[in-house]
């Protein structure tokens, strides 16, 4: 069975956001004073199905996108034939706390290299990457990157030329989308471009109806051909400003 996965990522761009709130002291926060330099330093968001790793760059925001049903290969049975007796023996040895013996039987039953006509399961694969590029933000200061674990919101804020820029990113469970809310302390300061990539060989990235679309097919592994088709849509929602598009890039600008 081939499964088509469709998603939308909403980007809300607001010229000026002013809010006043009183919050109790929060202990469930991760706080950093610089962007992530690699995937291990990025902050995770997710709703149990759709998620992302947020790098929090000032010049370039990078979201590595994930969805639970994008796996390599194709549907198939990866249990070798005529192994029921061995499975029962492994279970018996485990119940008797004979762990080395159980491991030895398992190694003989399931050798490290799977047979040519079989595999031991398909690896999970990423959907791709979304990038937001902010020209002129190289000399930023007062940088702050947080993950509010209680609220499941990742926040990035910094200053450029006395203008405060802020991003709030989360994955909505109710709507099954990733939301990126962008705001600035001065009207007319939000100017950025949106592009994407995916590591899969079978892919197409293009703009359509003011949206950025990633179409792709999961990659092949071992003797299994990739057959999971997916579609990802980045959909900017503007309050004023101007949206432009090229073949594979969206631009958001606001007149001063």
PDB file of C-alpha atoms in Angstrom:
ATOM      1  CA  UNK A   1       0.000   0.000   0.000  1.00  0.00           C
ATOM      2  CA  UNK A   2       1.261   3.453  -0.883  1.00  0.00           C
ATOM      3  CA  UNK A   3       0.518   6.171   1.614  1.00  0.00           C
ATOM      4  CA  UNK A   4       0.351   9.860   0.735  1.00  0.00           C
ATOM      5  CA  UNK A   5       1.290  12.125   3.615  1.00  0.00           C
ATOM      6  CA  UNK A   6       0.235  15.751   3.466  1.00  0.00           C
ATOM      7  CA  UNK A   7       1.328  18.431   5.910  1.00  0.00           C
ATOM      8  CA  UNK A   8       1.317  22.189   6.185  1.00  0.00           C
ATOM      9  CA  UNK A   9       3.729  24.411   8.037  1.00  0.00           C
ATOM     10  CA  UNK A  10       2.255  27.815   8.833  1.00  0.00           C
ATOM     11  CA  UNK A  11       4.460  30.874   9.180  1.00  0.00           C
ATOM     12  CA  UNK A  12       2.778  33.896  10.741  1.00  0.00           C
ATOM     13  CA  UNK A  13       4.641  37.150  10.214  1.00  0.00           C
ATOM     14  CA  UNK A  14       3.592  40.072  12.416  1.00  0.00           C
ATOM     15  CA  UNK A  15       5.146  43.535  12.211  1.00  0.00           C
ATOM     16  CA  UNK A  16       4.773  44.506  15.853  1.00  0.00           C
ATOM     17  CA  UNK A  17       3.808  42.343  18.802  1.00  0.00           C
ATOM     18  CA  UNK A  18       3.443  43.851  22.275  1.00  0.00           C
ATOM     19  CA  UNK A  19       2.264  41.717  25.140  1.00  0.00           C
ATOM     20  CA  UNK A  20       2.260  41.971  28.916  1.00  0.00           C
ATOM     21  CA  UNK A  21       2.016  38.865  31.037  1.00  0.00           C
ATOM     22  CA  UNK A  22       2.775  37.701  34.561  1.00  0.00           C
ATOM     23  CA  UNK A  23       4.179  34.183  34.818  1.00  0.00           C
ATOM     24  CA  UNK A  24       5.094  32.007  37.719  1.00  0.00           C
ATOM     25  CA  UNK A  25       8.707  30.936  37.903  1.00  0.00           C
ATOM     26  CA  UNK A  26       9.337  28.150  35.425  1.00  0.00           C
ATOM     27  CA  UNK A  27      11.867  25.416  36.058  1.00  0.00           C
ATOM     28  CA  UNK A  28      10.984  23.355  32.998  1.00  0.00           C
ATOM     29  CA  UNK A  29      12.983  25.388  30.492  1.00  0.00           C
ATOM     30  CA  UNK A  30      16.160  24.807  28.532  1.00  0.00           C
ATOM     31  CA  UNK A  31      17.973  28.107  27.910  1.00  0.00           C
ATOM     32  CA  UNK A  32      20.903  28.801  25.561  1.00  0.00           C
ATOM     33  CA  UNK A  33      22.743  31.983  24.578  1.00  0.00           C
ATOM     34  CA  UNK A  34      23.763  30.901  21.071  1.00  0.00           C
ATOM     35  CA  UNK A  35      22.278  29.032  18.077  1.00  0.00           C
ATOM     36  CA  UNK A  36      22.742  25.284  17.720  1.00  0.00           C
ATOM     37  CA  UNK A  37      25.932  24.340  15.875  1.00  0.00           C
ATOM     38  CA  UNK A  38      24.766  20.816  15.032  1.00  0.00           C
ATOM     39  CA  UNK A  39      21.760  18.502  15.212  1.00  0.00           C
ATOM     40  CA  UNK A  40      22.554  17.363  18.768  1.00  0.00           C
ATOM     41  CA  UNK A  41      22.289  20.944  20.019  1.00  0.00           C
ATOM     42  CA  UNK A  42      18.982  21.668  18.251  1.00  0.00           C
ATOM     43  CA  UNK A  43      15.778  21.751  20.316  1.00  0.00           C
ATOM     44  CA  UNK A  44      12.942  19.284  19.606  1.00  0.00           C
ATOM     45  CA  UNK A  45       9.264  20.083  19.185  1.00  0.00           C
ATOM     46  CA  UNK A  46       6.494  17.647  18.282  1.00  0.00           C
ATOM     47  CA  UNK A  47       2.913  16.522  18.716  1.00  0.00           C
ATOM     48  CA  UNK A  48       3.515  12.763  18.756  1.00  0.00           C
ATOM     49  CA  UNK A  49       3.307  12.502  14.965  1.00  0.00           C
ATOM     50  CA  UNK A  50       4.768  15.637  13.387  1.00  0.00           C
ATOM     51  CA  UNK A  51       7.940  17.190  14.763  1.00  0.00           C
ATOM     52  CA  UNK A  52      11.085  19.190  14.093  1.00  0.00           C
ATOM     53  CA  UNK A  53      14.552  19.905  15.412  1.00  0.00           C
ATOM     54  CA  UNK A  54      14.923  23.685  15.754  1.00  0.00           C
ATOM     55  CA  UNK A  55      18.453  25.083  15.288  1.00  0.00           C
ATOM     56  CA  UNK A  56      17.571  28.712  16.087  1.00  0.00           C
ATOM     57  CA  UNK A  57      20.029  30.491  13.806  1.00  0.00           C
ATOM     58  CA  UNK A  58      19.802  34.278  13.557  1.00  0.00           C
ATOM     59  CA  UNK A  59      21.004  34.548   9.958  1.00  0.00           C
ATOM     60  CA  UNK A  60      19.378  31.253   8.980  1.00  0.00           C
ATOM     61  CA  UNK A  61      16.702  29.364  10.877  1.00  0.00           C
ATOM     62  CA  UNK A  62      16.866  25.634  10.197  1.00  0.00           C
ATOM     63  CA  UNK A  63      14.098  23.156  10.979  1.00  0.00           C
ATOM     64  CA  UNK A  64      14.829  19.481  10.367  1.00  0.00           C
ATOM     65  CA  UNK A  65      11.369  17.992   9.766  1.00  0.00           C
ATOM     66  CA  UNK A  66      10.052  14.605  10.880  1.00  0.00           C
ATOM     67  CA  UNK A  67       6.842  12.620  10.437  1.00  0.00           C
ATOM     68  CA  UNK A  68       6.233   9.235  12.015  1.00  0.00           C
ATOM     69  CA  UNK A  69       5.243   7.274   8.884  1.00  0.00           C
ATOM     70  CA  UNK A  70       8.194   8.177   6.633  1.00  0.00           C
ATOM     71  CA  UNK A  71      10.305   5.037   6.581  1.00  0.00           C
ATOM     72  CA  UNK A  72      12.722   3.599   4.054  1.00  0.00           C
ATOM     73  CA  UNK A  73      11.746   0.797   1.735  1.00  0.00           C
ATOM     74  CA  UNK A  74       8.340  -0.729   1.298  1.00  0.00           C
ATOM     75  CA  UNK A  75       5.891  -2.943   3.201  1.00  0.00           C
ATOM     76  CA  UNK A  76       7.080  -6.503   3.741  1.00  0.00           C
ATOM     77  CA  UNK A  77       7.532  -9.388   6.166  1.00  0.00           C
ATOM     78  CA  UNK A  78      10.992  -9.326   7.742  1.00  0.00           C
ATOM     79  CA  UNK A  79      10.678 -12.508   9.836  1.00  0.00           C
ATOM     80  CA  UNK A  80      12.761 -15.385   8.414  1.00  0.00           C
ATOM     81  CA  UNK A  81      10.896 -18.583   7.637  1.00  0.00           C
ATOM     82  CA  UNK A  82      11.062 -21.640   9.915  1.00  0.00           C
ATOM     83  CA  UNK A  83      12.280 -19.733  12.968  1.00  0.00           C
ATOM     84  CA  UNK A  84       9.325 -20.285  15.315  1.00  0.00           C
ATOM     85  CA  UNK A  85      11.101 -23.006  17.322  1.00  0.00           C
ATOM     86  CA  UNK A  86      14.167 -20.791  17.747  1.00  0.00           C
ATOM     87  CA  UNK A  87      12.010 -17.897  18.936  1.00  0.00           C
ATOM     88  CA  UNK A  88      10.397 -20.143  21.522  1.00  0.00           C
ATOM     89  CA  UNK A  89      13.834 -21.304  22.689  1.00  0.00           C
ATOM     90  CA  UNK A  90      15.049 -17.702  23.003  1.00  0.00           C
ATOM     91  CA  UNK A  91      12.000 -16.825  25.101  1.00  0.00           C
ATOM     92  CA  UNK A  92      12.576 -19.817  27.360  1.00  0.00           C
ATOM     93  CA  UNK A  93      16.243 -18.928  27.916  1.00  0.00           C
ATOM     94  CA  UNK A  94      15.350 -15.297  28.690  1.00  0.00           C
ATOM     95  CA  UNK A  95      12.743 -16.393  31.219  1.00  0.00           C
ATOM     96  CA  UNK A  96      15.426 -18.549  32.839  1.00  0.00           C
ATOM     97  CA  UNK A  97      17.854 -15.573  32.955  1.00  0.00           C
ATOM     98  CA  UNK A  98      20.247 -17.368  30.614  1.00  0.00           C
ATOM     99  CA  UNK A  99      21.009 -14.213  28.657  1.00  0.00           C
ATOM    100  CA  UNK A 100      24.311 -15.182  26.939  1.00  0.00           C
ATOM    101  CA  UNK A 101      22.749 -18.435  25.750  1.00  0.00           C
ATOM    102  CA  UNK A 102      19.688 -16.568  24.452  1.00  0.00           C
ATOM    103  CA  UNK A 103      21.951 -14.142  22.600  1.00  0.00           C
ATOM    104  CA  UNK A 104      23.860 -16.996  20.983  1.00  0.00           C
ATOM    105  CA  UNK A 105      20.645 -18.597  19.697  1.00  0.00           C
ATOM    106  CA  UNK A 106      19.488 -15.215  18.419  1.00  0.00           C
ATOM    107  CA  UNK A 107      22.774 -14.618  16.597  1.00  0.00           C
ATOM    108  CA  UNK A 108      22.489 -17.986  14.854  1.00  0.00           C
ATOM    109  CA  UNK A 109      18.831 -17.429  13.958  1.00  0.00           C
ATOM    110  CA  UNK A 110      19.259 -13.823  12.829  1.00  0.00           C
ATOM    111  CA  UNK A 111      22.814 -13.320  11.528  1.00  0.00           C
ATOM    112  CA  UNK A 112      24.027  -9.713  11.472  1.00  0.00           C
ATOM    113  CA  UNK A 113      23.873  -9.607   7.674  1.00  0.00           C
ATOM    114  CA  UNK A 114      20.310 -10.316   6.622  1.00  0.00           C
ATOM    115  CA  UNK A 115      19.679 -12.793   3.769  1.00  0.00           C
ATOM    116  CA  UNK A 116      19.544 -11.333   0.255  1.00  0.00           C
ATOM    117  CA  UNK A 117      15.791 -11.810   0.024  1.00  0.00           C
ATOM    118  CA  UNK A 118      15.070 -10.362   3.481  1.00  0.00           C
ATOM    119  CA  UNK A 119      15.763  -7.491   5.839  1.00  0.00           C
ATOM    120  CA  UNK A 120      15.399  -6.929   9.560  1.00  0.00           C
ATOM    121  CA  UNK A 121      13.293  -3.817   9.293  1.00  0.00           C
ATOM    122  CA  UNK A 122      13.406  -0.451   7.600  1.00  0.00           C
ATOM    123  CA  UNK A 123      15.042   2.620   9.198  1.00  0.00           C
ATOM    124  CA  UNK A 124      13.128   5.796   9.948  1.00  0.00           C
ATOM    125  CA  UNK A 125      13.900   8.684   7.587  1.00  0.00           C
ATOM    126  CA  UNK A 126      13.601  12.450   7.771  1.00  0.00           C
ATOM    127  CA  UNK A 127      11.071  14.389   5.746  1.00  0.00           C
ATOM    128  CA  UNK A 128      13.563  17.116   4.905  1.00  0.00           C
ATOM    129  CA  UNK A 129      14.697  20.568   5.998  1.00  0.00           C
ATOM    130  CA  UNK A 130      13.076  24.004   6.031  1.00  0.00           C
ATOM    131  CA  UNK A 131      15.233  27.146   5.978  1.00  0.00           C
ATOM    132  CA  UNK A 132      14.399  30.786   6.731  1.00  0.00           C
ATOM    133  CA  UNK A 133      17.168  33.170   5.610  1.00  0.00           C
ATOM    134  CA  UNK A 134      17.460  36.638   7.188  1.00  0.00           C
ATOM    135  CA  UNK A 135      19.898  38.892   5.321  1.00  0.00           C
ATOM    136  CA  UNK A 136      21.533  41.586   7.409  1.00  0.00           C
ATOM    137  CA  UNK A 137      21.179  39.711  10.713  1.00  0.00           C
ATOM    138  CA  UNK A 138      24.857  38.797  10.959  1.00  0.00           C
ATOM    139  CA  UNK A 139      25.621  41.314  13.741  1.00  0.00           C
ATOM    140  CA  UNK A 140      23.002  40.166  16.245  1.00  0.00           C
ATOM    141  CA  UNK A 141      23.207  40.562  20.019  1.00  0.00           C
ATOM    142  CA  UNK A 142      21.321  39.627  23.206  1.00  0.00           C
ATOM    143  CA  UNK A 143      20.582  36.208  21.729  1.00  0.00           C
ATOM    144  CA  UNK A 144      18.314  33.833  23.624  1.00  0.00           C
ATOM    145  CA  UNK A 145      17.103  30.358  22.654  1.00  0.00           C
ATOM    146  CA  UNK A 146      14.722  28.403  24.884  1.00  0.00           C
ATOM    147  CA  UNK A 147      12.562  25.322  24.987  1.00  0.00           C
ATOM    148  CA  UNK A 148       9.625  25.573  27.365  1.00  0.00           C
ATOM    149  CA  UNK A 149       9.101  21.905  28.146  1.00  0.00           C
ATOM    150  CA  UNK A 150       5.802  22.488  29.967  1.00  0.00           C
ATOM    151  CA  UNK A 151       4.280  24.426  27.049  1.00  0.00           C
ATOM    152  CA  UNK A 152       6.197  22.596  24.294  1.00  0.00           C
ATOM    153  CA  UNK A 153       7.234  25.883  22.636  1.00  0.00           C
ATOM    154  CA  UNK A 154      10.665  26.736  21.266  1.00  0.00           C
ATOM    155  CA  UNK A 155      11.495  30.463  21.281  1.00  0.00           C
ATOM    156  CA  UNK A 156      14.328  32.385  19.621  1.00  0.00           C
ATOM    157  CA  UNK A 157      14.956  36.096  20.232  1.00  0.00           C
ATOM    158  CA  UNK A 158      17.772  38.529  19.477  1.00  0.00           C
ATOM    159  CA  UNK A 159      18.437  42.148  18.525  1.00  0.00           C
ATOM    160  CA  UNK A 160      19.711  43.685  15.287  1.00  0.00           C
ATOM    161  CA  UNK A 161      20.144  47.494  15.085  1.00  0.00           C
ATOM    162  CA  UNK A 162      17.960  48.018  18.173  1.00  0.00           C
ATOM    163  CA  UNK A 163      15.139  45.901  16.698  1.00  0.00           C
ATOM    164  CA  UNK A 164      14.091  42.788  18.614  1.00  0.00           C
ATOM    165  CA  UNK A 165      13.224  39.751  16.491  1.00  0.00           C
ATOM    166  CA  UNK A 166      11.336  36.821  17.948  1.00  0.00           C
ATOM    167  CA  UNK A 167      10.228  33.386  16.743  1.00  0.00           C
ATOM    168  CA  UNK A 168       7.867  31.020  18.535  1.00  0.00           C
ATOM    169  CA  UNK A 169       7.724  27.492  17.161  1.00  0.00           C
ATOM    170  CA  UNK A 170       5.499  24.585  18.182  1.00  0.00           C
ATOM    171  CA  UNK A 171       3.701  21.578  16.728  1.00  0.00           C
ATOM    172  CA  UNK A 172      -0.077  21.701  17.095  1.00  0.00           C
ATOM    173  CA  UNK A 173      -1.734  18.440  18.101  1.00  0.00           C
ATOM    174  CA  UNK A 174      -5.247  19.659  17.237  1.00  0.00           C
ATOM    175  CA  UNK A 175      -4.376  20.872  13.731  1.00  0.00           C
ATOM    176  CA  UNK A 176      -1.371  18.600  13.061  1.00  0.00           C
ATOM    177  CA  UNK A 177       0.799  21.421  11.738  1.00  0.00           C
ATOM    178  CA  UNK A 178       4.031  23.109  12.775  1.00  0.00           C
ATOM    179  CA  UNK A 179       3.534  26.775  13.565  1.00  0.00           C
ATOM    180  CA  UNK A 180       6.305  29.362  13.244  1.00  0.00           C
ATOM    181  CA  UNK A 181       5.252  32.799  14.506  1.00  0.00           C
ATOM    182  CA  UNK A 182       7.675  35.579  13.574  1.00  0.00           C
ATOM    183  CA  UNK A 183       7.485  39.066  15.050  1.00  0.00           C
ATOM    184  CA  UNK A 184       9.586  42.212  15.393  1.00  0.00           C
ATOM    185  CA  UNK A 185       9.517  45.195  17.719  1.00  0.00           C
ATOM    186  CA  UNK A 186       9.585  47.647  14.791  1.00  0.00           C
ATOM    187  CA  UNK A 187       7.125  47.674  11.924  1.00  0.00           C
ATOM    188  CA  UNK A 188       8.632  46.927   8.534  1.00  0.00           C
ATOM    189  CA  UNK A 189      11.607  44.953   9.859  1.00  0.00           C
ATOM    190  CA  UNK A 190      10.692  41.407   8.856  1.00  0.00           C
ATOM    191  CA  UNK A 191      12.362  40.473   5.576  1.00  0.00           C
ATOM    192  CA  UNK A 192      13.313  36.867   4.872  1.00  0.00           C
ATOM    193  CA  UNK A 193      13.206  34.058   2.318  1.00  0.00           C
ATOM    194  CA  UNK A 194      11.928  30.493   2.664  1.00  0.00           C
ATOM    195  CA  UNK A 195      13.438  27.454   0.976  1.00  0.00           C
ATOM    196  CA  UNK A 196      13.697  23.734   1.603  1.00  0.00           C
ATOM    197  CA  UNK A 197      15.624  20.569   0.831  1.00  0.00           C
ATOM    198  CA  UNK A 198      15.254  16.828   1.292  1.00  0.00           C
ATOM    199  CA  UNK A 199      17.924  14.087   1.136  1.00  0.00           C
ATOM    200  CA  UNK A 200      15.725  11.666  -0.813  1.00  0.00           C
ATOM    201  CA  UNK A 201      16.753  10.972  -4.407  1.00  0.00           C
ATOM    202  CA  UNK A 202      13.212  11.028  -5.783  1.00  0.00           C
ATOM    203  CA  UNK A 203      11.947  14.534  -5.014  1.00  0.00           C
ATOM    204  CA  UNK A 204      10.633  17.824  -6.329  1.00  0.00           C
ATOM    205  CA  UNK A 205      10.628  21.208  -4.574  1.00  0.00           C
ATOM    206  CA  UNK A 206       8.581  24.041  -6.050  1.00  0.00           C
ATOM    207  CA  UNK A 207       6.265  26.945  -5.271  1.00  0.00           C
ATOM    208  CA  UNK A 208       2.548  26.778  -5.971  1.00  0.00           C
ATOM    209  CA  UNK A 209      -0.255  29.172  -4.992  1.00  0.00           C
ATOM    210  CA  UNK A 210       1.984  31.104  -2.566  1.00  0.00           C
ATOM    211  CA  UNK A 211       3.110  27.866  -0.933  1.00  0.00           C
ATOM    212  CA  UNK A 212       6.419  26.001  -0.892  1.00  0.00           C
ATOM    213  CA  UNK A 213       5.921  22.322  -1.658  1.00  0.00           C
ATOM    214  CA  UNK A 214       8.208  19.344  -1.056  1.00  0.00           C
ATOM    215  CA  UNK A 215       7.201  16.129  -2.815  1.00  0.00           C
ATOM    216  CA  UNK A 216       9.306  13.081  -2.176  1.00  0.00           C
ATOM    217  CA  UNK A 217       9.565   9.314  -1.956  1.00  0.00           C
ATOM    218  CA  UNK A 218      11.399   7.522   0.825  1.00  0.00           C
ATOM    219  CA  UNK A 219      14.788   6.046  -0.011  1.00  0.00           C
ATOM    220  CA  UNK A 220      15.638   2.426  -0.789  1.00  0.00           C
ATOM    221  CA  UNK A 221      17.536   0.281   1.721  1.00  0.00           C
ATOM    222  CA  UNK A 222      18.966  -3.222   1.284  1.00  0.00           C
ATOM    223  CA  UNK A 223      16.636  -5.083  -1.064  1.00  0.00           C
ATOM    224  CA  UNK A 224      13.596  -2.892  -0.427  1.00  0.00           C
ATOM    225  CA  UNK A 225      12.593  -0.138  -2.843  1.00  0.00           C
ATOM    226  CA  UNK A 226      11.440   3.130  -1.283  1.00  0.00           C
ATOM    227  CA  UNK A 227       7.693   3.469  -1.790  1.00  0.00           C
ATOM    228  CA  UNK A 228       6.466   5.895   0.878  1.00  0.00           C
ATOM    229  CA  UNK A 229       5.300   9.038  -0.930  1.00  0.00           C
ATOM    230  CA  UNK A 230       5.000  12.249   1.063  1.00  0.00           C
ATOM    231  CA  UNK A 231       4.074  15.890   0.528  1.00  0.00           C
ATOM    232  CA  UNK A 232       5.057  18.790   2.762  1.00  0.00           C
ATOM    233  CA  UNK A 233       3.686  22.323   2.390  1.00  0.00           C
ATOM    234  CA  UNK A 234       5.063  25.544   3.911  1.00  0.00           C
ATOM    235  CA  UNK A 235       2.282  28.131   3.939  1.00  0.00           C
ATOM    236  CA  UNK A 236       3.099  31.739   4.962  1.00  0.00           C
ATOM    237  CA  UNK A 237       0.294  33.748   6.589  1.00  0.00           C
ATOM    238  CA  UNK A 238       1.011  37.482   6.489  1.00  0.00           C
ATOM    239  CA  UNK A 239      -0.544  40.445   8.243  1.00  0.00           C
ATOM    240  CA  UNK A 240       0.369  43.070   5.701  1.00  0.00           C
ATOM    241  CA  UNK A 241       3.687  42.955   3.910  1.00  0.00           C
ATOM    242  CA  UNK A 242       4.423  41.312   0.593  1.00  0.00           C
ATOM    243  CA  UNK A 243       4.891  37.709  -0.486  1.00  0.00           C
ATOM    244  CA  UNK A 244       6.903  36.898  -3.602  1.00  0.00           C
ATOM    245  CA  UNK A 245       7.909  33.594  -5.147  1.00  0.00           C
ATOM    246  CA  UNK A 246      10.425  32.122  -7.551  1.00  0.00           C
ATOM    247  CA  UNK A 247      10.563  28.566  -8.868  1.00  0.00           C
ATOM    248  CA  UNK A 248      11.579  27.068  -5.505  1.00  0.00           C
ATOM    249  CA  UNK A 249      11.746  29.980  -3.059  1.00  0.00           C
ATOM    250  CA  UNK A 250       9.323  32.260  -1.209  1.00  0.00           C
ATOM    251  CA  UNK A 251      10.152  35.782  -0.056  1.00  0.00           C
ATOM    252  CA  UNK A 252       8.502  37.826   2.693  1.00  0.00           C
ATOM    253  CA  UNK A 253       9.144  41.566   2.797  1.00  0.00           C
ATOM    254  CA  UNK A 254       7.612  44.559   4.521  1.00  0.00           C
ATOM    255  CA  UNK A 255       7.939  48.124   3.246  1.00  0.00           C
ATOM    256  CA  UNK A 256       9.412  50.663   5.614  1.00  0.00           C
TER     257      UNK A 256
END
